[in-house]
PDB file of C-alpha atoms in Angstrom:
ATOM      1  CA  UNK A   1     -24.513  -0.847  29.254  1.00 58.00           C
ATOM      2  CA  UNK A   2     -22.384  -3.944  29.775  1.00 66.00           C
ATOM      3  CA  UNK A   3     -24.037  -7.074  28.406  1.00 66.00           C
ATOM      4  CA  UNK A   4     -22.944 -11.056  28.279  1.00 60.00           C
ATOM      5  CA  UNK A   5     -19.232  -9.508  28.081  1.00 67.00           C
ATOM      6  CA  UNK A   6     -16.165  -9.453  30.663  1.00 83.00           C
ATOM      7  CA  UNK A   7     -14.483  -6.032  31.569  1.00 87.00           C
ATOM      8  CA  UNK A   8     -12.520  -4.268  34.104  1.00 92.00           C
ATOM      9  CA  UNK A   9     -12.453  -0.638  34.693  1.00 94.00           C
ATOM     10  CA  UNK A  10     -10.112   1.736  36.540  1.00 97.00           C
ATOM     11  CA  UNK A  11     -10.479   5.275  37.780  1.00 98.00           C
ATOM     12  CA  UNK A  12     -13.793   6.046  35.986  1.00 97.00           C
ATOM     13  CA  UNK A  13     -16.285   8.759  36.896  1.00 97.00           C
ATOM     14  CA  UNK A  14     -19.926   8.800  36.176  1.00 97.00           C
ATOM     15  CA  UNK A  15     -21.713  11.347  37.050  1.00 97.00           C
ATOM     16  CA  UNK A  16     -24.804  13.623  35.587  1.00 96.00           C
ATOM     17  CA  UNK A  17     -26.495  10.770  33.593  1.00 97.00           C
ATOM     18  CA  UNK A  18     -29.799   9.874  33.152  1.00 96.00           C
ATOM     19  CA  UNK A  19     -31.547   6.591  31.853  1.00 96.00           C
ATOM     20  CA  UNK A  20     -35.131   5.711  31.502  1.00 97.00           C
ATOM     21  CA  UNK A  21     -35.161   2.257  33.123  1.00 95.00           C
ATOM     22  CA  UNK A  22     -32.177   0.083  35.136  1.00 95.00           C
ATOM     23  CA  UNK A  23     -29.531   1.997  36.038  1.00 95.00           C
ATOM     24  CA  UNK A  24     -29.005   5.907  35.769  1.00 96.00           C
ATOM     25  CA  UNK A  25     -25.193   5.480  35.513  1.00 96.00           C
ATOM     26  CA  UNK A  26     -24.278   1.982  34.941  1.00 94.00           C
ATOM     27  CA  UNK A  27     -26.577  -1.240  33.544  1.00 93.00           C
ATOM     28  CA  UNK A  28     -24.569  -4.521  33.715  1.00 91.00           C
ATOM     29  CA  UNK A  29     -26.698  -7.380  32.461  1.00 88.00           C
ATOM     30  CA  UNK A  30     -26.669 -11.487  30.985  1.00 81.00           C
ATOM     31  CA  UNK A  31     -23.405 -12.884  32.153  1.00 71.00           C
ATOM     32  CA  UNK A  32     -21.547  -9.797  32.620  1.00 77.00           C
ATOM     33  CA  UNK A  33     -18.454 -10.630  34.490  1.00 88.00           C
ATOM     34  CA  UNK A  34     -16.964  -7.249  35.672  1.00 93.00           C
ATOM     35  CA  UNK A  35     -14.465  -5.415  37.822  1.00 95.00           C
ATOM     36  CA  UNK A  36     -14.616  -1.717  38.974  1.00 97.00           C
ATOM     37  CA  UNK A  37     -11.909  -0.057  40.871  1.00 98.00           C
ATOM     38  CA  UNK A  38     -11.509   3.439  42.215  1.00 98.00           C
ATOM     39  CA  UNK A  39     -15.080   4.425  40.524  1.00 98.00           C
ATOM     40  CA  UNK A  40     -17.336   7.511  41.471  1.00 98.00           C
ATOM     41  CA  UNK A  41     -20.905   7.039  40.610  1.00 98.00           C
ATOM     42  CA  UNK A  42     -22.735  10.679  41.573  1.00 98.00           C
ATOM     43  CA  UNK A  43     -25.612  12.545  40.800  1.00 98.00           C
ATOM     44  CA  UNK A  44     -27.101  10.315  38.135  1.00 98.00           C
ATOM     45  CA  UNK A  45     -30.796   9.473  37.905  1.00 98.00           C
ATOM     46  CA  UNK A  46     -33.526   7.115  36.362  1.00 97.00           C
ATOM     47  CA  UNK A  47     -36.856   6.877  35.886  1.00 97.00           C
ATOM     48  CA  UNK A  48     -37.305   3.070  36.882  1.00 97.00           C
ATOM     49  CA  UNK A  49     -34.745   1.099  38.706  1.00 95.00           C
ATOM     50  CA  UNK A  50     -31.282   1.871  40.339  1.00 97.00           C
ATOM     51  CA  UNK A  51     -30.313   5.595  40.244  1.00 97.00           C
ATOM     52  CA  UNK A  52     -26.697   4.415  39.886  1.00 98.00           C
ATOM     53  CA  UNK A  53     -26.327   0.965  38.878  1.00 97.00           C
ATOM     54  CA  UNK A  54     -28.109  -2.025  38.224  1.00 96.00           C
ATOM     55  CA  UNK A  55     -26.636  -5.360  38.047  1.00 95.00           C
ATOM     56  CA  UNK A  56     -28.799  -7.928  36.610  1.00 94.00           C
ATOM     57  CA  UNK A  57     -27.991 -11.775  36.111  1.00 92.00           C
ATOM     58  CA  UNK A  58     -24.128 -10.529  36.405  1.00 93.00           C
ATOM     59  CA  UNK A  59     -20.847 -10.973  38.428  1.00 94.00           C
ATOM     60  CA  UNK A  60     -19.626  -7.778  39.560  1.00 95.00           C
ATOM     61  CA  UNK A  61     -16.552  -7.056  42.231  1.00 97.00           C
ATOM     62  CA  UNK A  62     -16.136  -3.053  42.611  1.00 98.00           C
ATOM     63  CA  UNK A  63     -13.297  -1.962  44.762  1.00 98.00           C
ATOM     64  CA  UNK A  64     -12.965   1.844  46.330  1.00 98.00           C
ATOM     65  CA  UNK A  65     -16.569   3.083  45.003  1.00 98.00           C
ATOM     66  CA  UNK A  66     -18.114   6.291  45.858  1.00 98.00           C
ATOM     67  CA  UNK A  67     -21.719   5.928  45.615  1.00 98.00           C
ATOM     68  CA  UNK A  68     -23.501   8.981  46.443  1.00 98.00           C
ATOM     69  CA  UNK A  69     -26.449  11.525  45.452  1.00 98.00           C
ATOM     70  CA  UNK A  70     -28.367   9.242  42.518  1.00 98.00           C
ATOM     71  CA  UNK A  71     -32.107   9.590  42.579  1.00 97.00           C
ATOM     72  CA  UNK A  72     -35.382   8.582  40.896  1.00 97.00           C
ATOM     73  CA  UNK A  73     -36.416   4.885  40.099  1.00 96.00           C
ATOM     74  CA  UNK A  74     -37.124   3.166  43.769  1.00 93.00           C
ATOM     75  CA  UNK A  75     -34.737   5.481  45.457  1.00 95.00           C
ATOM     76  CA  UNK A  76     -31.775   3.017  45.440  1.00 97.00           C
ATOM     77  CA  UNK A  77     -27.925   3.179  44.611  1.00 98.00           C
ATOM     78  CA  UNK A  78     -27.528   0.208  43.415  1.00 98.00           C
ATOM     79  CA  UNK A  79     -30.052  -2.747  42.457  1.00 98.00           C
ATOM     80  CA  UNK A  80     -28.955  -6.606  42.007  1.00 97.00           C
ATOM     81  CA  UNK A  81     -31.521  -8.812  40.656  1.00 96.00           C
ATOM     82  CA  UNK A  82     -31.542 -11.798  38.239  1.00 94.00           C
ATOM     83  CA  UNK A  83     -29.697 -14.130  40.608  1.00 94.00           C
ATOM     84  CA  UNK A  84     -26.590 -11.255  40.128  1.00 96.00           C
ATOM     85  CA  UNK A  85     -23.727 -11.277  42.517  1.00 97.00           C
ATOM     86  CA  UNK A  86     -22.027  -8.064  44.174  1.00 97.00           C
ATOM     87  CA  UNK A  87     -19.305  -7.684  46.117  1.00 98.00           C
ATOM     88  CA  UNK A  88     -18.695  -4.126  47.609  1.00 98.00           C
ATOM     89  CA  UNK A  89     -15.013  -3.820  49.153  1.00 98.00           C
ATOM     90  CA  UNK A  90     -14.296  -0.251  50.651  1.00 98.00           C
ATOM     91  CA  UNK A  91     -17.219   1.849  49.523  1.00 98.00           C
ATOM     92  CA  UNK A  92     -18.916   4.890  50.421  1.00 98.00           C
ATOM     93  CA  UNK A  93     -22.846   5.078  49.843  1.00 98.00           C
ATOM     94  CA  UNK A  94     -23.794   8.438  50.648  1.00 98.00           C
ATOM     95  CA  UNK A  95     -27.167  10.580  50.772  1.00 98.00           C
ATOM     96  CA  UNK A  96     -29.354   7.598  49.130  1.00 97.00           C
ATOM     97  CA  UNK A  97     -33.086   6.730  50.178  1.00 97.00           C
ATOM     98  CA  UNK A  98     -32.099   3.115  49.791  1.00 98.00           C
ATOM     99  CA  UNK A  99     -28.237   2.149  49.758  1.00 98.00           C
ATOM    100  CA  UNK A 100     -28.598  -1.004  48.305  1.00 98.00           C
ATOM    101  CA  UNK A 101     -31.784  -3.486  46.920  1.00 98.00           C
ATOM    102  CA  UNK A 102     -30.677  -7.281  46.783  1.00 98.00           C
ATOM    103  CA  UNK A 103     -33.843  -9.032  44.590  1.00 96.00           C
ATOM    104  CA  UNK A 104     -35.066 -12.848  43.551  1.00 93.00           C
ATOM    105  CA  UNK A 105     -32.091 -15.181  44.574  1.00 96.00           C
ATOM    106  CA  UNK A 106     -29.129 -12.670  44.022  1.00 97.00           C
ATOM    107  CA  UNK A 107     -26.526 -12.105  46.740  1.00 98.00           C
ATOM    108  CA  UNK A 108     -24.455  -9.228  48.046  1.00 98.00           C
ATOM    109  CA  UNK A 109     -21.115  -9.131  50.094  1.00 98.00           C
ATOM    110  CA  UNK A 110     -20.226  -6.094  51.579  1.00 98.00           C
ATOM    111  CA  UNK A 111     -17.263  -5.177  53.430  1.00 98.00           C
ATOM    112  CA  UNK A 112     -15.917  -1.998  54.975  1.00 98.00           C
ATOM    113  CA  UNK A 113     -18.711   0.299  53.783  1.00 98.00           C
ATOM    114  CA  UNK A 114     -19.667   3.975  55.459  1.00 98.00           C
ATOM    115  CA  UNK A 115     -23.007   4.718  55.023  1.00 98.00           C
ATOM    116  CA  UNK A 116     -24.615   8.377  55.298  1.00 98.00           C
ATOM    117  CA  UNK A 117     -27.744   9.961  54.611  1.00 98.00           C
ATOM    118  CA  UNK A 118     -28.882   6.315  53.519  1.00 97.00           C
ATOM    119  CA  UNK A 119     -32.473   5.954  56.139  1.00 96.00           C
ATOM    120  CA  UNK A 120     -32.670   2.954  54.494  1.00 97.00           C
ATOM    121  CA  UNK A 121     -29.160   0.759  53.934  1.00 97.00           C
ATOM    122  CA  UNK A 122     -29.941  -2.391  52.556  1.00 98.00           C
ATOM    123  CA  UNK A 123     -33.175  -4.486  51.547  1.00 97.00           C
ATOM    124  CA  UNK A 124     -33.173  -8.044  50.834  1.00 97.00           C
ATOM    125  CA  UNK A 125     -35.868 -10.348  49.181  1.00 97.00           C
ATOM    126  CA  UNK A 126     -36.699 -13.312  51.068  1.00 95.00           C
ATOM    127  CA  UNK A 127     -34.495 -15.461  48.719  1.00 95.00           C
ATOM    128  CA  UNK A 128     -31.878 -13.021  48.673  1.00 98.00           C
ATOM    129  CA  UNK A 129     -28.456 -12.922  50.504  1.00 97.00           C
ATOM    130  CA  UNK A 130     -26.432 -10.464  52.249  1.00 98.00           C
ATOM    131  CA  UNK A 131     -23.570 -10.439  54.069  1.00 97.00           C
ATOM    132  CA  UNK A 132     -21.563  -7.448  55.724  1.00 96.00           C
ATOM    133  CA  UNK A 133     -18.413  -7.282  57.590  1.00 96.00           C
ATOM    134  CA  UNK A 134     -17.129  -3.864  59.298  1.00 97.00           C
ATOM    135  CA  UNK A 135     -20.042  -1.400  57.846  1.00 96.00           C
ATOM    136  CA  UNK A 136     -19.978   2.132  60.041  1.00 96.00           C
ATOM    137  CA  UNK A 137     -21.893   5.137  59.692  1.00 97.00           C
ATOM    138  CA  UNK A 138     -20.638   8.863  59.590  1.00 98.00           C
ATOM    139  CA  UNK A 139     -20.299  11.980  56.966  1.00 98.00           C
ATOM    140  CA  UNK A 140     -17.885  11.289  54.532  1.00 98.00           C
ATOM    141  CA  UNK A 141     -17.159  15.204  54.377  1.00 97.00           C
ATOM    142  CA  UNK A 142     -16.601  15.634  50.571  1.00 98.00           C
ATOM    143  CA  UNK A 143     -15.223  18.406  49.094  1.00 96.00           C
ATOM    144  CA  UNK A 144     -17.897  19.865  47.068  1.00 97.00           C
ATOM    145  CA  UNK A 145     -20.319  17.397  46.510  1.00 96.00           C
ATOM    146  CA  UNK A 146     -22.865  19.405  45.132  1.00 95.00           C
ATOM    147  CA  UNK A 147     -20.372  20.059  41.869  1.00 96.00           C
ATOM    148  CA  UNK A 148     -19.360  16.167  42.075  1.00 96.00           C
ATOM    149  CA  UNK A 149     -16.401  16.585  43.963  1.00 97.00           C
ATOM    150  CA  UNK A 150     -16.301  13.461  46.140  1.00 98.00           C
ATOM    151  CA  UNK A 151     -12.594  14.083  47.799  1.00 97.00           C
ATOM    152  CA  UNK A 152     -12.690  13.603  51.297  1.00 97.00           C
ATOM    153  CA  UNK A 153     -12.070  16.226  54.271  1.00 94.00           C
ATOM    154  CA  UNK A 154     -10.077  16.017  57.014  1.00 91.00           C
ATOM    155  CA  UNK A 155     -13.140  14.864  59.405  1.00 94.00           C
ATOM    156  CA  UNK A 156     -14.095  12.426  56.869  1.00 97.00           C
ATOM    157  CA  UNK A 157     -15.432   9.045  58.700  1.00 98.00           C
ATOM    158  CA  UNK A 158     -14.394   7.380  55.693  1.00 98.00           C
ATOM    159  CA  UNK A 159     -10.493   8.082  56.895  1.00 97.00           C
ATOM    160  CA  UNK A 160      -8.186   4.559  57.426  1.00 96.00           C
ATOM    161  CA  UNK A 161     -11.379   2.879  57.597  1.00 97.00           C
ATOM    162  CA  UNK A 162     -10.556   0.213  54.390  1.00 98.00           C
ATOM    163  CA  UNK A 163      -8.991  -3.275  54.228  1.00 97.00           C
ATOM    164  CA  UNK A 164      -6.146  -3.915  52.211  1.00 97.00           C
ATOM    165  CA  UNK A 165      -7.440  -4.653  48.435  1.00 96.00           C
ATOM    166  CA  UNK A 166      -4.298  -4.749  46.700  1.00 97.00           C
ATOM    167  CA  UNK A 167      -5.517  -1.299  44.870  1.00 98.00           C
ATOM    168  CA  UNK A 168      -2.440   0.698  45.148  1.00 97.00           C
ATOM    169  CA  UNK A 169      -3.273   4.301  44.063  1.00 98.00           C
ATOM    170  CA  UNK A 170      -6.653   6.108  43.958  1.00 98.00           C
ATOM    171  CA  UNK A 171      -8.562   7.520  41.301  1.00 98.00           C
ATOM    172  CA  UNK A 172      -5.944  10.262  41.078  1.00 97.00           C
ATOM    173  CA  UNK A 173      -3.190   7.936  40.989  1.00 97.00           C
ATOM    174  CA  UNK A 174      -2.360   8.822  44.456  1.00 96.00           C
ATOM    175  CA  UNK A 175      -0.868   6.256  46.442  1.00 97.00           C
ATOM    176  CA  UNK A 176      -2.725   4.213  49.118  1.00 96.00           C
ATOM    177  CA  UNK A 177      -1.111   3.088  52.144  1.00 92.00           C
ATOM    178  CA  UNK A 178      -2.022  -0.572  54.218  1.00 91.00           C
ATOM    179  CA  UNK A 179      -4.908   1.188  56.055  1.00 94.00           C
ATOM    180  CA  UNK A 180      -6.735   2.920  52.657  1.00 97.00           C
ATOM    181  CA  UNK A 181      -9.498   5.605  53.040  1.00 98.00           C
ATOM    182  CA  UNK A 182     -13.013   4.301  51.605  1.00 98.00           C
ATOM    183  CA  UNK A 183     -14.163   5.405  48.265  1.00 98.00           C
ATOM    184  CA  UNK A 184     -12.328   6.329  45.321  1.00 98.00           C
ATOM    185  CA  UNK A 185      -9.827   8.684  46.942  1.00 98.00           C
ATOM    186  CA  UNK A 186      -7.346   8.889  49.358  1.00 97.00           C
ATOM    187  CA  UNK A 187      -7.436  12.156  51.646  1.00 95.00           C
ATOM    188  CA  UNK A 188      -4.425  14.338  51.123  1.00 87.00           C
ATOM    189  CA  UNK A 189      -5.065  15.430  54.824  1.00 76.00           C
ATOM    190  CA  UNK A 190      -2.035  15.508  56.951  1.00 58.00           C
ATOM    191  CA  UNK A 191       0.397  14.739  53.832  1.00 50.00           C
ATOM    192  CA  UNK A 192       3.943  16.858  53.261  1.00 39.00           C
ATOM    193  CA  UNK A 193       3.722  18.690  50.209  1.00 41.00           C
ATOM    194  CA  UNK A 194       6.544  18.217  47.974  1.00 37.00           C
ATOM    195  CA  UNK A 195       8.562  21.733  48.120  1.00 37.00           C
ATOM    196  CA  UNK A 196      10.826  22.754  45.130  1.00 36.00           C
ATOM    197  CA  UNK A 197      13.850  25.076  46.039  1.00 41.00           C
ATOM    198  CA  UNK A 198      15.636  27.297  43.291  1.00 47.00           C
ATOM    199  CA  UNK A 199      18.971  25.766  42.564  1.00 43.00           C
ATOM    200  CA  UNK A 200      21.488  28.432  43.370  1.00 44.00           C
ATOM    201  CA  UNK A 201      24.991  28.321  41.479  1.00 40.00           C
ATOM    202  CA  UNK A 202      27.951  30.331  42.202  1.00 41.00           C
ATOM    203  CA  UNK A 203      30.732  30.942  40.361  1.00 40.00           C
ATOM    204  CA  UNK A 204      34.184  29.568  41.239  1.00 42.00           C
ATOM    205  CA  UNK A 205      35.883  32.799  39.727  1.00 37.00           C
ATOM    206  CA  UNK A 206      33.502  34.828  41.821  1.00 45.00           C
ATOM    207  CA  UNK A 207      35.316  37.116  44.431  1.00 43.00           C
TER     208      UNK A 207
END
């Protein structure tokens, strides 16, 4: 719970949590102002609300988020209410019955989002505002989603689909390039491994 406070959170993982109401992983309420970078929000559960994140009367900007497999409540990964303001940049939303619900007069801005396994991507109330740019659909091919490993496989639709948002490294500290991947992790596919060769020293006195 983040209530009436400012926060900057980086390189965090929220998995396997459960809550009775609001957000299964995160609840940002009452004038919170937050920035989240390289965040994994997966396999959380709520009885009433959003399986992943509930934003109420707050302003939140999320960069490079993986939102996947959260359940319960209305089936959504994220809910925005109470005149909340949310911006999602370079995001993966996967395996959610409902990706994002925007209620009341709240607003959401979505830039470069990959949807997968989300029969309903976004629902918005009559007074709500939703703007989307460069959204796409496709399989993220997570390494092992069943065990909350959301690294990207070689055929992932998230590869090179992001915009340069000034995030220079991923959740593991691995560098991002000018065409970053979506989600919390940058793919290692096609990268050259580091080779460490043994040092062989020969004495000048050897014959």
